[in-house]
mmCIF file of C-alpha atoms in Angstrom:
data_model
loop_
_atom_site.group_PDB
_atom_site.id
_atom_site.type_symbol
_atom_site.label_atom_id
_atom_site.label_comp_id
_atom_site.label_asym_id
_atom_site.label_seq_id
_atom_site.Cartn_x
_atom_site.Cartn_y
_atom_site.Cartn_z
ATOM 1 C CA TYR A 18 0.000 0.000 0.000
ATOM 2 C CA GLY A 19 3.000 2.263 -0.129
ATOM 3 C CA ARG A 20 4.532 4.449 2.503
ATOM 4 C CA HIS A 21 1.979 6.470 4.457
ATOM 5 C CA ASP A 22 1.937 8.025 7.905
ATOM 6 C CA LEU A 23 -1.375 6.375 8.721
ATOM 7 C CA MET A 24 -3.429 3.549 7.231
ATOM 8 C CA LEU A 25 -6.911 2.550 8.389
ATOM 9 C CA PRO A 26 -10.191 1.215 7.030
ATOM 10 C CA ASP A 27 -13.351 3.159 6.302
ATOM 11 C CA ASP A 28 -16.278 2.338 8.565
ATOM 12 C CA ASN A 29 -18.946 4.116 6.544
ATOM 13 C CA ARG A 30 -21.466 1.691 5.116
ATOM 14 C CA HIS A 31 -22.501 4.261 2.475
ATOM 15 C CA SER A 32 -19.118 5.474 1.210
ATOM 16 C CA GLN A 33 -19.201 3.236 -1.898
ATOM 17 C CA GLY A 34 -15.469 3.581 -2.452
ATOM 18 C CA LYS A 35 -15.382 7.338 -1.867
ATOM 19 C CA ARG A 36 -13.261 8.686 0.971
ATOM 20 C CA SER A 37 -15.421 9.308 4.015
ATOM 21 C CA HIS A 38 -14.666 10.785 7.385
ATOM 22 C CA TYR A 39 -16.088 7.900 9.396
ATOM 23 C CA LEU A 40 -12.900 5.950 9.726
ATOM 24 C CA CYS A 41 -12.502 2.758 11.725
ATOM 25 C CA THR A 42 -10.467 3.204 14.873
ATOM 26 C CA CYS A 43 -10.167 -0.536 15.576
ATOM 27 C CA LEU A 44 -7.433 -1.267 13.038
ATOM 28 C CA MET A 45 -4.863 1.460 12.559
ATOM 29 C CA TYR A 46 -1.253 1.537 11.364
ATOM 30 C CA PHE A 47 0.823 4.533 12.455
ATOM 31 C CA ARG A 48 4.346 5.471 11.515
ATOM 32 C CA PRO A 49 6.011 7.182 14.483
ATOM 33 C CA THR A 50 5.941 10.781 13.256
ATOM 34 C CA THR A 51 5.578 14.101 15.031
ATOM 35 C CA ASN A 52 2.282 14.773 13.269
ATOM 36 C CA ASN A 53 0.893 11.356 14.224
ATOM 37 C CA ARG A 54 1.825 12.072 17.828
ATOM 38 C CA ALA A 55 -0.090 15.336 17.585
ATOM 39 C CA LEU A 56 -3.016 13.433 16.072
ATOM 40 C CA LEU A 57 -3.089 10.924 18.912
ATOM 41 C CA LEU A 58 -2.855 13.644 21.554
ATOM 42 C CA GLY A 59 -5.603 15.613 19.823
ATOM 43 C CA TRP A 60 -7.744 12.491 19.602
ATOM 44 C CA ALA A 61 -7.304 11.792 23.314
ATOM 45 C CA GLU A 62 -8.287 15.360 24.111
ATOM 46 C CA LYS A 63 -11.387 15.213 21.888
ATOM 47 C CA CYS A 64 -12.439 11.904 23.497
ATOM 48 C CA LYS A 65 -12.813 13.486 26.919
ATOM 49 C CA GLY A 66 -16.438 13.312 27.994
ATOM 50 C CA GLN A 67 -17.425 11.245 24.925
ATOM 51 C CA THR A 68 -18.816 7.715 24.855
ATOM 52 C CA LYS A 69 -17.585 6.942 21.322
ATOM 53 C CA ASN A 70 -14.203 7.675 19.823
ATOM 54 C CA GLN A 71 -14.650 7.590 16.041
ATOM 55 C CA PHE A 72 -16.095 11.081 15.691
ATOM 56 C CA ALA A 73 -13.396 12.433 17.999
ATOM 57 C CA PHE A 74 -10.756 10.770 15.817
ATOM 58 C CA SER A 75 -12.223 12.234 12.633
ATOM 59 C CA ALA A 76 -12.269 15.694 14.219
ATOM 60 C CA ALA A 77 -8.637 15.355 15.328
ATOM 61 C CA LEU A 78 -7.592 14.163 11.856
ATOM 62 C CA SER A 79 -9.494 17.003 10.172
ATOM 63 C CA ALA A 80 -7.708 19.498 12.430
ATOM 64 C CA LEU A 81 -4.416 18.291 10.938
ATOM 65 C CA GLU A 82 -5.609 18.158 7.333
ATOM 66 C CA GLY A 83 -2.737 18.206 4.887
ATOM 67 C CA LYS A 84 -0.165 17.379 7.580
ATOM 68 C CA ILE A 85 -0.733 13.627 7.705
ATOM 69 C CA ASP A 86 -0.424 11.398 4.664
ATOM 70 C CA TYR A 87 -3.117 8.813 5.304
ATOM 71 C CA LEU A 88 -4.503 5.986 3.249
ATOM 72 C CA VAL A 89 -7.993 4.580 3.621
ATOM 73 C CA LEU A 90 -7.584 0.847 3.127
ATOM 74 C CA PRO A 91 -9.735 -0.693 0.378
ATOM 75 C CA GLU A 92 -13.139 -1.986 1.448
ATOM 76 C CA THR A 93 -12.658 -5.101 -0.669
ATOM 77 C CA GLN A 94 -9.822 -6.203 1.626
ATOM 78 C CA PHE A 95 -10.766 -4.457 4.897
ATOM 79 C CA PRO A 96 -14.579 -4.369 4.919
ATOM 80 C CA PRO A 97 -16.605 -3.170 7.875
ATOM 81 C CA GLY A 98 -18.861 -5.892 9.269
ATOM 82 C CA VAL A 99 -21.838 -4.517 7.382
ATOM 83 C CA SER A 100 -20.211 -5.345 4.031
ATOM 84 C CA ALA A 101 -18.136 -8.392 4.991
ATOM 85 C CA ARG A 102 -20.301 -10.921 3.132
ATOM 86 C CA LYS A 103 -20.075 -9.152 -0.212
ATOM 87 C CA ASN A 104 -16.277 -8.880 0.168
ATOM 88 C CA LEU A 105 -15.620 -12.323 1.637
ATOM 89 C CA ALA A 106 -13.639 -13.588 -1.355
ATOM 90 C CA THR A 107 -11.152 -10.705 -1.182
ATOM 91 C CA ALA A 108 -11.138 -9.760 2.521
ATOM 92 C CA VAL A 109 -7.894 -10.120 4.458
ATOM 93 C CA MET A 110 -9.655 -9.154 7.672
ATOM 94 C CA ILE A 111 -13.237 -9.620 8.854
ATOM 95 C CA HIS A 112 -14.345 -7.023 11.375
ATOM 96 C CA ALA A 113 -17.285 -7.824 13.644
ATOM 97 C CA ASN A 114 -18.565 -4.283 13.915
ATOM 98 C CA TRP A 115 -21.917 -2.730 13.049
ATOM 99 C CA MET A 116 -23.547 -5.182 15.460
ATOM 100 C CA ILE A 117 -24.364 -5.118 19.141
ATOM 101 C CA GLY A 118 -23.345 -7.646 21.774
ATOM 102 C CA THR A 119 -20.546 -10.146 22.145
ATOM 103 C CA GLY A 120 -22.821 -13.079 21.284
ATOM 104 C CA THR A 121 -23.919 -11.441 18.036
ATOM 105 C CA LYS A 122 -20.296 -10.777 17.073
ATOM 106 C CA GLU A 123 -19.279 -14.350 17.905
ATOM 107 C CA LYS A 124 -22.108 -15.788 15.766
ATOM 108 C CA PHE A 125 -21.160 -13.445 12.909
ATOM 109 C CA LEU A 126 -17.532 -14.624 12.977
ATOM 110 C CA GLU A 127 -18.632 -18.237 13.439
ATOM 111 C CA SER A 128 -20.705 -17.975 10.245
ATOM 112 C CA PHE A 129 -17.420 -17.460 8.370
ATOM 113 C CA GLY A 130 -15.632 -20.265 10.237
ATOM 114 C CA LEU A 131 -13.572 -17.685 12.111
ATOM 115 C CA TRP A 132 -14.787 -18.327 15.665
ATOM 116 C CA ASN A 133 -14.604 -21.482 17.746
ATOM 117 C CA ARG A 134 -16.570 -21.990 20.927
#
């Protein structure tokens, strides 16, 4: 995927291949750069008093627009849970998100042969 400061998947079920600002904060690759450190500190600050972190992350990333070279990983290989079935043949990772409860996530992964009880 080349050399980027940050790589992460898109978590927007409606992005249809276009870059969104609802990025997945469960799988992230960071190069140790000064700007990434600023991003992480900004993210932590924006998370204060919040119950979810994805919007805080997007706000912190937007605040540093143009300073961080980031790549949104392709949905065909890194699909959010909501589009895992349609990308099963090409996915390198199956993410059990977009569902509520541990049992639901376990059953979802089990349906792909990726969870053993």
